[in-house]
mmCIF file of C-alpha atoms in Angstrom:
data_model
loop_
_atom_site.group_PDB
_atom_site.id
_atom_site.type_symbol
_atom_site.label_atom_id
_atom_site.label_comp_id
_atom_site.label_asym_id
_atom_site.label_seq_id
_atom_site.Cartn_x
_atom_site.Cartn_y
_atom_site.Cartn_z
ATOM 1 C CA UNK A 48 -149.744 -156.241 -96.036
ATOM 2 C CA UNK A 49 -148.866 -154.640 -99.328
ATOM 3 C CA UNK A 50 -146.614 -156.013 -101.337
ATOM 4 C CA UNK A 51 -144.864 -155.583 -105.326
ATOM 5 C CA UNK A 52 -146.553 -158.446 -107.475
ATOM 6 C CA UNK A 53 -146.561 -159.105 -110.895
ATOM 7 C CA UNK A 54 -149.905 -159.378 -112.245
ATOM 8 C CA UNK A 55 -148.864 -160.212 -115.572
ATOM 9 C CA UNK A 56 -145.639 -159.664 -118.232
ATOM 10 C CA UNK A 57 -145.365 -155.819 -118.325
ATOM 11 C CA UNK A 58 -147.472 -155.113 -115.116
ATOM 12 C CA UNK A 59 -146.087 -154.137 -112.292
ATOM 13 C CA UNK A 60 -148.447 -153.461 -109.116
ATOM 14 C CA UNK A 61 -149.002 -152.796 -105.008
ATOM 15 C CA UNK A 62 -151.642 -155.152 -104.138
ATOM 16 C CA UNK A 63 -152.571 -156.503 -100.440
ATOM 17 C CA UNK A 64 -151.600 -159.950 -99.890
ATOM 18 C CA UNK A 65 -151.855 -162.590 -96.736
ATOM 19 C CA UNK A 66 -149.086 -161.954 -93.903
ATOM 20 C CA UNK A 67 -146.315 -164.698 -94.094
ATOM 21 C CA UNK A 68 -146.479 -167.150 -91.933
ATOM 22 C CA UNK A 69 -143.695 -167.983 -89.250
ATOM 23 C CA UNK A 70 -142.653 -171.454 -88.836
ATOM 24 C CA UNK A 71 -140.970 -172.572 -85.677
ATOM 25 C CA UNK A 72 -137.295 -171.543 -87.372
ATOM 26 C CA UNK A 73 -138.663 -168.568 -89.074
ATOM 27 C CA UNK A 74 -138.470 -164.812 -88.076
ATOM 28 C CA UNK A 75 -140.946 -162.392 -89.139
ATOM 29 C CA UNK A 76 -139.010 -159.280 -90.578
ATOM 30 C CA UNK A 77 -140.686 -155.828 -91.370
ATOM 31 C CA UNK A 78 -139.061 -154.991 -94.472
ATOM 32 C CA UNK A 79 -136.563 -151.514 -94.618
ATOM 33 C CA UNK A 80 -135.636 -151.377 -97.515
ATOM 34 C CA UNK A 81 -135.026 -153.331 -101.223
ATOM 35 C CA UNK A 82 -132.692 -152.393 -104.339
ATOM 36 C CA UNK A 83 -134.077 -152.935 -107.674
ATOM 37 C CA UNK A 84 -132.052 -155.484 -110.336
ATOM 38 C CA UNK A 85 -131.880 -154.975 -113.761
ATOM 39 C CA UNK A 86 -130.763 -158.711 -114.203
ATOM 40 C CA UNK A 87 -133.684 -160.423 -112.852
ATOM 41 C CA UNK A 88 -136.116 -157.921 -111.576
ATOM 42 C CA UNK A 89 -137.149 -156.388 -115.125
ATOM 43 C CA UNK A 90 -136.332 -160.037 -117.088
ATOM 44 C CA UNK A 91 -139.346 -161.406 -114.444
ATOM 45 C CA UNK A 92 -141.550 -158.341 -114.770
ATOM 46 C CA UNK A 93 -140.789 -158.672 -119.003
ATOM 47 C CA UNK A 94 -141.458 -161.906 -119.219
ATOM 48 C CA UNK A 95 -137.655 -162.434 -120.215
ATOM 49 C CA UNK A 96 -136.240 -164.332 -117.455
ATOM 50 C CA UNK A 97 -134.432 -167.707 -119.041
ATOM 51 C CA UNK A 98 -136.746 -169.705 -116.686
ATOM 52 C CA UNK A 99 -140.893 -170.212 -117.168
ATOM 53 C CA UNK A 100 -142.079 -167.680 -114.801
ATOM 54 C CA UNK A 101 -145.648 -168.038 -113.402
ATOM 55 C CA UNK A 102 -147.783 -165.481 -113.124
ATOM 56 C CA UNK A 103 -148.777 -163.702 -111.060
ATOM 57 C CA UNK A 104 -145.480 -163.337 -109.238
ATOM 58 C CA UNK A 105 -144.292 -161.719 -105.959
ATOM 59 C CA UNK A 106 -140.685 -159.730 -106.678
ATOM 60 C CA UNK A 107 -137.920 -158.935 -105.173
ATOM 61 C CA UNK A 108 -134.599 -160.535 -104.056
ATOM 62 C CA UNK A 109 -132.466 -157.481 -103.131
ATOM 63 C CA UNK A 110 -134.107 -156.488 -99.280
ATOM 64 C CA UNK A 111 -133.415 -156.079 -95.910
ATOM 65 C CA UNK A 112 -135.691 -156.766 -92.921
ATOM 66 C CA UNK A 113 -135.616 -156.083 -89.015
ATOM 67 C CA UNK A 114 -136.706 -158.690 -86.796
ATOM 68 C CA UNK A 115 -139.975 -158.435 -84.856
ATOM 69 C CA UNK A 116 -141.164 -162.028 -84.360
ATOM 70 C CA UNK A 117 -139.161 -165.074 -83.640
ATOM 71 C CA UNK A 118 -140.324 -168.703 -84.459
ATOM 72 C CA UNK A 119 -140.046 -171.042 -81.275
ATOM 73 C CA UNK A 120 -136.747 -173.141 -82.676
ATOM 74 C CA UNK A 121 -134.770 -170.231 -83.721
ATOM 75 C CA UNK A 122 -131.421 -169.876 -82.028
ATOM 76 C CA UNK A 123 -128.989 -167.511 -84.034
ATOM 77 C CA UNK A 124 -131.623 -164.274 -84.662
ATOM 78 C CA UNK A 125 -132.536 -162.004 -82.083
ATOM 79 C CA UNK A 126 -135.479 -159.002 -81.877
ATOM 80 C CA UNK A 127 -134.471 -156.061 -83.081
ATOM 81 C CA UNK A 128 -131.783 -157.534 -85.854
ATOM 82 C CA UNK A 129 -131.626 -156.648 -89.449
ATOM 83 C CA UNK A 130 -131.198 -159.570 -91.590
ATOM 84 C CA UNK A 131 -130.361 -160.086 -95.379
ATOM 85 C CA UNK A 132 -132.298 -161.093 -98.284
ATOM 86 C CA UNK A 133 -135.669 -161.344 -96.596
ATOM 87 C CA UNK A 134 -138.251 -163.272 -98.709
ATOM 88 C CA UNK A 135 -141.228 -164.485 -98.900
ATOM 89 C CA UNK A 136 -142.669 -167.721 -99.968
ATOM 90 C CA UNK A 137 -146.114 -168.210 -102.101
ATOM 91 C CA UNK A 138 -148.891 -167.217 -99.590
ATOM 92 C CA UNK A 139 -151.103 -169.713 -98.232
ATOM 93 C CA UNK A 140 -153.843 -171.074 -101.482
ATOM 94 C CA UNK A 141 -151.123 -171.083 -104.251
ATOM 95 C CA UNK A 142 -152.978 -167.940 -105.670
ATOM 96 C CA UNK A 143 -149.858 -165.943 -105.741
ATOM 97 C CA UNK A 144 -146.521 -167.329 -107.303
ATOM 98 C CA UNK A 145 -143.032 -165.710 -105.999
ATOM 99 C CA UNK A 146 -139.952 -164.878 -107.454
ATOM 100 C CA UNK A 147 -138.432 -164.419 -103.913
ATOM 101 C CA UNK A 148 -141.540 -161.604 -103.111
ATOM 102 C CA UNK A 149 -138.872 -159.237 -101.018
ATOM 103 C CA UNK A 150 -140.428 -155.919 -101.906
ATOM 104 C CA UNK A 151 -143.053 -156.325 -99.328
ATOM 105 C CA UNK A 152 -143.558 -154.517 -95.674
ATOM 106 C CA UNK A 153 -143.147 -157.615 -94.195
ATOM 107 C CA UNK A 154 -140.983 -161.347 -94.686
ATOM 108 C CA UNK A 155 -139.404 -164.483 -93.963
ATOM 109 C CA UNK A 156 -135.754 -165.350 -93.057
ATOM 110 C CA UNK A 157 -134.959 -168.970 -91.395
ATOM 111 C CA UNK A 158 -132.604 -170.073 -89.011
ATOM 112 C CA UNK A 159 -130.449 -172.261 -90.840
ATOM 113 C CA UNK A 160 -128.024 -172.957 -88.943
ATOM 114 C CA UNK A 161 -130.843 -173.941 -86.209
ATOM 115 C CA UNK A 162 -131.642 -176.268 -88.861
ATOM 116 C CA UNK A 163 -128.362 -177.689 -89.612
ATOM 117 C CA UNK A 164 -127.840 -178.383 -85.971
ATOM 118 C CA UNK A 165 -131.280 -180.108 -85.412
ATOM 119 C CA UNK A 166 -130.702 -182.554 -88.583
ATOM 120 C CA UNK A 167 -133.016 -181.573 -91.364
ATOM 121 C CA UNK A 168 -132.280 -181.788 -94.916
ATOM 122 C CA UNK A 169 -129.823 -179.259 -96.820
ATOM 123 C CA UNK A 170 -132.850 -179.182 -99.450
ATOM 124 C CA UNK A 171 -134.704 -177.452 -96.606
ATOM 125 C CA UNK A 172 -131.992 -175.016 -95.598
ATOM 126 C CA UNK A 173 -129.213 -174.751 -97.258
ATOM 127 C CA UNK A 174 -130.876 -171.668 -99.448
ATOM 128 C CA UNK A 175 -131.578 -169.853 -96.720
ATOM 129 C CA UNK A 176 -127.698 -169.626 -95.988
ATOM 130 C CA UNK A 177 -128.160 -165.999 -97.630
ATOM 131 C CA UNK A 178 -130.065 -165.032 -94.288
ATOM 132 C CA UNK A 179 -127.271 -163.221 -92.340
ATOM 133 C CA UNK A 180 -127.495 -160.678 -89.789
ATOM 134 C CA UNK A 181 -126.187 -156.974 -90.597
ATOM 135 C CA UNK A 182 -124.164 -155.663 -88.127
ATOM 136 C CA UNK A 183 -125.337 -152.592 -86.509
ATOM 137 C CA UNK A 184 -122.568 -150.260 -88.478
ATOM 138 C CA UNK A 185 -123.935 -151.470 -91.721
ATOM 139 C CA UNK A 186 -126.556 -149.378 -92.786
ATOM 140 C CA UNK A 187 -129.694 -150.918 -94.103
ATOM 141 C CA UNK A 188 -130.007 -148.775 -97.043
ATOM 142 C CA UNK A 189 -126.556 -150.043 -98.158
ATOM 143 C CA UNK A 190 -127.123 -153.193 -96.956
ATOM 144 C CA UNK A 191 -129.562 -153.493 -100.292
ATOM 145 C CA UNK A 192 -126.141 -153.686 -102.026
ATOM 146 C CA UNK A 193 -124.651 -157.084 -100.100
ATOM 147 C CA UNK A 194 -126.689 -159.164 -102.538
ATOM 148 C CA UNK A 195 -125.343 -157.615 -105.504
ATOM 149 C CA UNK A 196 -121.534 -157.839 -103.689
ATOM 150 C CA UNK A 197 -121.722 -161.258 -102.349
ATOM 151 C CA UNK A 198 -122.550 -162.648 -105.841
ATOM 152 C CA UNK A 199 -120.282 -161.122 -107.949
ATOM 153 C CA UNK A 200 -117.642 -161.479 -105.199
ATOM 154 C CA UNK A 201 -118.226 -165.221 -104.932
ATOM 155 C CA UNK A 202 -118.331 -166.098 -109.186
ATOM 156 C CA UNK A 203 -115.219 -163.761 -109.574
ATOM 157 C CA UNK A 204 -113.532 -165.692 -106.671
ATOM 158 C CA UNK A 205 -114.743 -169.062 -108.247
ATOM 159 C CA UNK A 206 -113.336 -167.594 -111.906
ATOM 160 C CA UNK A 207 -109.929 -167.895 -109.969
ATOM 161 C CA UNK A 208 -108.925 -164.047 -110.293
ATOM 162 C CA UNK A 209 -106.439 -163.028 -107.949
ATOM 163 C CA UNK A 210 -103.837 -160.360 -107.434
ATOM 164 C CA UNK A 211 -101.634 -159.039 -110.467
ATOM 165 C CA UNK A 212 -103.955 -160.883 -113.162
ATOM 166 C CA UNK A 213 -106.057 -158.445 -115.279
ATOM 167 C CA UNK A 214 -109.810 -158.458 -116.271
ATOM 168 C CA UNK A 215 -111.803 -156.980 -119.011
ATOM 169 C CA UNK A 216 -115.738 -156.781 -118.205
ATOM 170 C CA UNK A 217 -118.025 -156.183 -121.014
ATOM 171 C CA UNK A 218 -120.789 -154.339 -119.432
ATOM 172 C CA UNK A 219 -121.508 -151.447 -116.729
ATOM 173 C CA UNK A 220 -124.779 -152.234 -115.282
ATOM 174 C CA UNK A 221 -124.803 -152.773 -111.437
ATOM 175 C CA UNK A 222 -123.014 -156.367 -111.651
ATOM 176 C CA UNK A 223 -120.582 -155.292 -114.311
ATOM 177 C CA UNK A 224 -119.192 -152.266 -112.387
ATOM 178 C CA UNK A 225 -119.654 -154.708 -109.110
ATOM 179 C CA UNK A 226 -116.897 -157.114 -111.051
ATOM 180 C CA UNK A 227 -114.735 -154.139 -111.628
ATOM 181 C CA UNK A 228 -114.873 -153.127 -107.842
ATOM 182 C CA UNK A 229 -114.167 -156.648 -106.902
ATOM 183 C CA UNK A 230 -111.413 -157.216 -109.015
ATOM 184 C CA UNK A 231 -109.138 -154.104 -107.772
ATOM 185 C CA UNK A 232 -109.839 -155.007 -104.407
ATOM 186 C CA UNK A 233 -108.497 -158.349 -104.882
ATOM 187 C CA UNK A 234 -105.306 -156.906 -106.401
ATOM 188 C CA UNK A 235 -106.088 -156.871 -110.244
ATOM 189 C CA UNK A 236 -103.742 -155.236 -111.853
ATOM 190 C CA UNK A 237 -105.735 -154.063 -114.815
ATOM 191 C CA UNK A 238 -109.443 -153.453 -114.453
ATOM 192 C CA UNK A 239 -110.788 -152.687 -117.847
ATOM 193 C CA UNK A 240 -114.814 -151.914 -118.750
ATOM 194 C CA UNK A 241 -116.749 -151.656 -121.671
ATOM 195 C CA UNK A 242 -119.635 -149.790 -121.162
ATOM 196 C CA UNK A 243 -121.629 -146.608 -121.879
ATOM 197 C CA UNK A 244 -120.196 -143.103 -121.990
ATOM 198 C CA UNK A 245 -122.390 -141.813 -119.297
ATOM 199 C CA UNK A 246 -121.539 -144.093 -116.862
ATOM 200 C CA UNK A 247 -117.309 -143.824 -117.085
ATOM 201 C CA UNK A 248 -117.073 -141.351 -114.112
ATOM 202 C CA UNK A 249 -118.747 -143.621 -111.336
ATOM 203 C CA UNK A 250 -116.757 -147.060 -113.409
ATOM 204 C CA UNK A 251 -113.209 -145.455 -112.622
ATOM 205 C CA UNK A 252 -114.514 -144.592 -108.819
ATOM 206 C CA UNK A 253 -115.266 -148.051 -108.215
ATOM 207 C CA UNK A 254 -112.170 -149.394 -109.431
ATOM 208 C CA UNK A 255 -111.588 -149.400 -113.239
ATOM 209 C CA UNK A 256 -108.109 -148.132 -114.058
ATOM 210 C CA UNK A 257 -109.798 -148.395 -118.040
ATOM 211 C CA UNK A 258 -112.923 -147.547 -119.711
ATOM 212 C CA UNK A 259 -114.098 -147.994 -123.371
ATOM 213 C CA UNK A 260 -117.318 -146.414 -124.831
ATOM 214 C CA UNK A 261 -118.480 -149.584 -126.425
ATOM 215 C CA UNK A 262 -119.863 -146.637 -129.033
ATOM 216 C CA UNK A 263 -116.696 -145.800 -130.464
ATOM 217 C CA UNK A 264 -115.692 -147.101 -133.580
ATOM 218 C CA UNK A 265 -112.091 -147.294 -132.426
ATOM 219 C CA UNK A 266 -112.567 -148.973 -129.074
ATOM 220 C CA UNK A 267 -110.784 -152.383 -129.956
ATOM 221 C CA UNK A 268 -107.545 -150.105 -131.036
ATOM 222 C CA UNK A 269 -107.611 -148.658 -127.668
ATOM 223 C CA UNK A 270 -107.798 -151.772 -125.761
ATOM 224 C CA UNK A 271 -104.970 -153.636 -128.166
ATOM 225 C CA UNK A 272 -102.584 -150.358 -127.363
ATOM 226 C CA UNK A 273 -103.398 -150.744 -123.524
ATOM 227 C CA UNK A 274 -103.454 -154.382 -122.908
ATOM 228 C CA UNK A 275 -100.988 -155.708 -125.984
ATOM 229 C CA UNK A 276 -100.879 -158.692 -123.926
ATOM 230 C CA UNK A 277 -104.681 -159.288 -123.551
ATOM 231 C CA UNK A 278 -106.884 -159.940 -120.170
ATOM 232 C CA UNK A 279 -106.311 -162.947 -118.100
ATOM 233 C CA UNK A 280 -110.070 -163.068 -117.255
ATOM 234 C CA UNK A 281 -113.096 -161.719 -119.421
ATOM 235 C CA UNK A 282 -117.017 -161.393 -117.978
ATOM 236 C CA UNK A 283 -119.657 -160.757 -120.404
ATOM 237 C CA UNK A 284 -122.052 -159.432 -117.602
ATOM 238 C CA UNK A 285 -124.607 -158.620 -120.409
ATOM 239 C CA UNK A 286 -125.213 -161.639 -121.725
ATOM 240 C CA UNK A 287 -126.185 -161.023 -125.180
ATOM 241 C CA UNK A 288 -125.854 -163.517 -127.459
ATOM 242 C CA UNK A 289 -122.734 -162.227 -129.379
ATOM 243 C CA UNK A 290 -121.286 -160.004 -126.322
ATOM 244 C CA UNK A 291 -118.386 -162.709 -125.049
ATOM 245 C CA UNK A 292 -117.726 -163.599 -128.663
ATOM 246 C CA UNK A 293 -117.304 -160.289 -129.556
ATOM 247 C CA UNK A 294 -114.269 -159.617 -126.668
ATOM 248 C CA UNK A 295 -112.819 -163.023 -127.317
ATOM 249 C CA UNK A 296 -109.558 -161.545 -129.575
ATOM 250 C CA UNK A 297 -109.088 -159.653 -126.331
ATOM 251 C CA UNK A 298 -108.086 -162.937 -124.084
ATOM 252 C CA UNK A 299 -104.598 -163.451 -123.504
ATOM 253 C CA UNK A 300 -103.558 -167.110 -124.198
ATOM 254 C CA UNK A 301 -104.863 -168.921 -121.116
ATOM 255 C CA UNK A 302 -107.656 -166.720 -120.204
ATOM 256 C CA UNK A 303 -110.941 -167.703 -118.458
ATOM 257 C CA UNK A 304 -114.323 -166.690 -119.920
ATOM 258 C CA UNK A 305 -117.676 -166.298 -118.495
ATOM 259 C CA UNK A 306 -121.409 -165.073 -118.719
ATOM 260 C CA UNK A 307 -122.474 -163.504 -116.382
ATOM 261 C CA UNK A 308 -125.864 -161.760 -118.123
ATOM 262 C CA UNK A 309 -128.866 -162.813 -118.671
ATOM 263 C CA UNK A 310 -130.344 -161.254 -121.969
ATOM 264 C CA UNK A 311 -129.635 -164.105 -124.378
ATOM 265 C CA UNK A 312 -129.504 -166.746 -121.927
ATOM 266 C CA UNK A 313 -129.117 -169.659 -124.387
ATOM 267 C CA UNK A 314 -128.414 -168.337 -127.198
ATOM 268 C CA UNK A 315 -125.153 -167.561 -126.470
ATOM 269 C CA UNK A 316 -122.189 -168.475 -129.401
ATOM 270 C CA UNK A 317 -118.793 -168.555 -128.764
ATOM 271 C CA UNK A 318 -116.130 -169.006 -132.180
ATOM 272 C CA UNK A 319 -113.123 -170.341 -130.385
ATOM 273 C CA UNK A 320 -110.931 -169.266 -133.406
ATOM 274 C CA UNK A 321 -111.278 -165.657 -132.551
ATOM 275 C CA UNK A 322 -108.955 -166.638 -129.556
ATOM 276 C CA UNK A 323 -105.554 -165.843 -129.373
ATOM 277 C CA UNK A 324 -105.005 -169.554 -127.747
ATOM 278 C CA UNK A 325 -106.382 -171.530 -125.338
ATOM 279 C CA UNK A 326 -109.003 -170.573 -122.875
ATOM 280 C CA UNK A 327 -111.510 -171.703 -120.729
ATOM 281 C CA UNK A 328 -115.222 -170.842 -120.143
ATOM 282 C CA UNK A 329 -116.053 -170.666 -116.616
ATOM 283 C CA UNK A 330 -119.323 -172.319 -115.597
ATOM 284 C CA UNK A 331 -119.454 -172.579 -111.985
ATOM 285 C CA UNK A 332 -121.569 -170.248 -110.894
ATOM 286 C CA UNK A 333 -121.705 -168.467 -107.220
ATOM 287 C CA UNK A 334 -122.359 -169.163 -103.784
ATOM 288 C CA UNK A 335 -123.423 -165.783 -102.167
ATOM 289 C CA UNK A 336 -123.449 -166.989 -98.741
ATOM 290 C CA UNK A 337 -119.801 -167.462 -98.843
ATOM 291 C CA UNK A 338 -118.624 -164.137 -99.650
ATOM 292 C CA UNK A 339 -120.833 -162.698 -96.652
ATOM 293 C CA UNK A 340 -117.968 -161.841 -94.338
ATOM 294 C CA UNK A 341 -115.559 -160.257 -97.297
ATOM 295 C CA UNK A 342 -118.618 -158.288 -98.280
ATOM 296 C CA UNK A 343 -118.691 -156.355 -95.278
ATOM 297 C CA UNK A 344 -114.874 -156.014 -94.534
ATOM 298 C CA UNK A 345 -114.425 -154.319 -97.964
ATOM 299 C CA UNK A 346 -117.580 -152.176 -96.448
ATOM 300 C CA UNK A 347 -116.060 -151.291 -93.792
ATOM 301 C CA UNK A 348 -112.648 -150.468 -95.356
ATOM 302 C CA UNK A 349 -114.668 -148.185 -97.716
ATOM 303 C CA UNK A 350 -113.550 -150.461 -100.875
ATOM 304 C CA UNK A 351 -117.065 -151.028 -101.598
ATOM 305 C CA UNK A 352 -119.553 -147.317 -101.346
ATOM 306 C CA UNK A 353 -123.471 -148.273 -101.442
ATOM 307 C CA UNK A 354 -123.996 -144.579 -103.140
ATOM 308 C CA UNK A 355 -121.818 -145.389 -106.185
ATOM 309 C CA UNK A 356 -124.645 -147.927 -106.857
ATOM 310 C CA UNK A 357 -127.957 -146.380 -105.550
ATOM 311 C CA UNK A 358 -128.704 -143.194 -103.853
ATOM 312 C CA UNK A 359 -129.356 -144.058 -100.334
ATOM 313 C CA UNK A 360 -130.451 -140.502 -99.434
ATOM 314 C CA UNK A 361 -133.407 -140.169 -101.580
ATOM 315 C CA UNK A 362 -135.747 -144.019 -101.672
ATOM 316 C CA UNK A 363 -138.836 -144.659 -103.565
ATOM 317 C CA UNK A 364 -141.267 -145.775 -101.427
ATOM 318 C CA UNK A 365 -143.021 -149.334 -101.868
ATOM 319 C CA UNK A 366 -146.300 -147.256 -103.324
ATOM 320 C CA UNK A 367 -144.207 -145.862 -106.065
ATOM 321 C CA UNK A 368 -141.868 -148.660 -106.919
ATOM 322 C CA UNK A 369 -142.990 -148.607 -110.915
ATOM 323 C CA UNK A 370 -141.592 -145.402 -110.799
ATOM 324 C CA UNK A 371 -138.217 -146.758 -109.687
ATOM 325 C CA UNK A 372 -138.232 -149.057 -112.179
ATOM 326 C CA UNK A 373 -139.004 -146.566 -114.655
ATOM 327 C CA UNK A 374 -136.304 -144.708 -113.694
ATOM 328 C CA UNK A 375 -133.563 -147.473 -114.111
ATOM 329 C CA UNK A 376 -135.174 -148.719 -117.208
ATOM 330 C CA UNK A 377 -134.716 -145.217 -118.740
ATOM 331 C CA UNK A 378 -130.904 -145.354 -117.670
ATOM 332 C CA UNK A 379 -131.756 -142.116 -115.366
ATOM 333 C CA UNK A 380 -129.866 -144.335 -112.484
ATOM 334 C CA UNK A 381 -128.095 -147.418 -111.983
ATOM 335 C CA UNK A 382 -130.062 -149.067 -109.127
ATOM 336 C CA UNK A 383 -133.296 -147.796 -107.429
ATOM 337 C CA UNK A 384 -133.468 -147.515 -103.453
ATOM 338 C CA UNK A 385 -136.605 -148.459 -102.455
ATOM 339 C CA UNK A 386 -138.249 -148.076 -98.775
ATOM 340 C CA UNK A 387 -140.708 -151.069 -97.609
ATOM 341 C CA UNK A 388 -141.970 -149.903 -94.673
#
């Protein structure tokens, strides 16, 4: 099958590799479609991820797959489903590493529950809690986007935001304008975004009552005459070293901080004196699996519109997926749809 590897830092290429195989709580998925990721996609492919990648490397993480084989143990997926974050696993000889290998035409997702039930290990299953089936008014295409959601969703749940509390995020890549969506569907208040000019139309559609050009020379003015009071919650979802330091005067007494980027990934500095008071720096992390159902009710409710991200109309296919990467590297779109089989 053909598949998106990572020969080495910088090259990106569509190269056959071994089917997957299907273990007795495994489903073989053919592959519909994957969404790029700025975050982690073009750190692994630039050799900039905060974590020793080895080369070459399968990529991916952001796919959906349809069911078309089902592994002898597996209770809770049927033919014919379409399933989230559908991986695969190094093939068979160790000659290929993978960084979750989802842009592929075909993959792996595992029964966990099946799992659970029979007594194994959470080492062996837990992870593949992010394996949920799509429900048939879902469409695949914006299915790609659930990852994306359910992440941000769970780490801005975890940060403790709720309704009437405000947040600033630095940032308005695809996870900084997902924390913006989240928080004014959970009630916020004040939704505030620093970003870049070009992207200010689609950050108000998606739920940011403010937006700052982080270009302008006067941008900490503006947000000290909107929010005199400060944010209650601040996510630096760049991650550059100085980025949350930077929006630190901005935190009303009380607030709670967090990274959320990956750029500078330890390197980061924080000078606690810039502060207005008292705040804390969230380091919890996320559980995606949990925010699965909340994900697709906000869906549903049309709180949460695939398109704003990614043009599902108009996919790369798997043979041209540098070019979608080219394409979101040169800031011509937010997130690239791309078609796996």
């Amino acid at each position: 099958m053909k598949a998106a590897v990572v020969r080495e830092p910088g090259k990106l290429v569509v190269e056959d590799i071994p089917m997957p195989q299907v273990g007795p709580y495994d489903v073989l998925c053919r592959q519909l479609f994957g969404a790029t990721c700025v975050g982690t996609d073009l750190h692994i492919i630039n050799n900039q991820f905060p974590w020793p990648i080895k080369y070459p490397t399968l990529l991916g993480h952001e796919s959906v797959g349809r069911v078309e084989r089902i592994g002898n143990k597996v209770c809770n997926f049927r033919l014919g489903d379409v399933v989230s974050r559908v991986c695969n696993l190094s093939p068979a000889g160790g000659s290929l590493a993978s960084n979750w290998g989802g842009f592929a035409e075909f993959g792996i997702a595992r029964d966990h529950r099946a799992m659970k039930a029979d007594g194994y290990a959470p080492e062996l299953w837990h992870a593949y809690r992010v394996n949920e089936v799509i429900p048939p008014d879902i469409s695949p295409a914006a299915a790609t986007m659930m990852i994306t959601w359910r992440e941000t969703l769970s780490f801005i749940r975890r940060m403790g935001l709720y309704a009437g509390k405000s947040l600033l995020v630095v940032g308005s890549g695809g996870n900084g304008l997902a924390f913006a969506a989240h928080a004014r569907n959970l009630g916020a208040t004040g939704v505030a975004v620093i970003g870049s000019s070009d992207r200010k139309a689609v950050g108000l559609a998606v739920g940011a009552t403010h937006y700052y050009s982080y270009r302008e020379s006067d941008v900490a003015v503006e947000i000290r005459r909107d929010f005199p009071h400060g944010f209650d919650f601040i996510i630096d979802a760049i991650g550059r070293a100085n980025s949350l330091d930077e929006a630190l005067p901005f935190a009303a007494p009380n607030a709670v901080v967090a990274h959320y980027g990956l750029d500078d990934f330890g390197k980061w500095s924080l000078n606690p004196s810039r502060a207005r008071g008292t705040f804390t720096y969230y380091n919890g992390g996320y559980d995606e699996a949990e925010t699965h159902e909340a994900v697709l009710a906000f869906m549903r409710e049309g709180k949460l519109v695939a398109q704003h991200w990614l043009n599902t109309s108009a996919p790369y296919s798997l043979a041209t997926i540098t070019e979608a990467y080219a394409s979101v590297q040169q800031r011509k779109e937010l997130k690239a749809l791309v078609k796996l089989s």
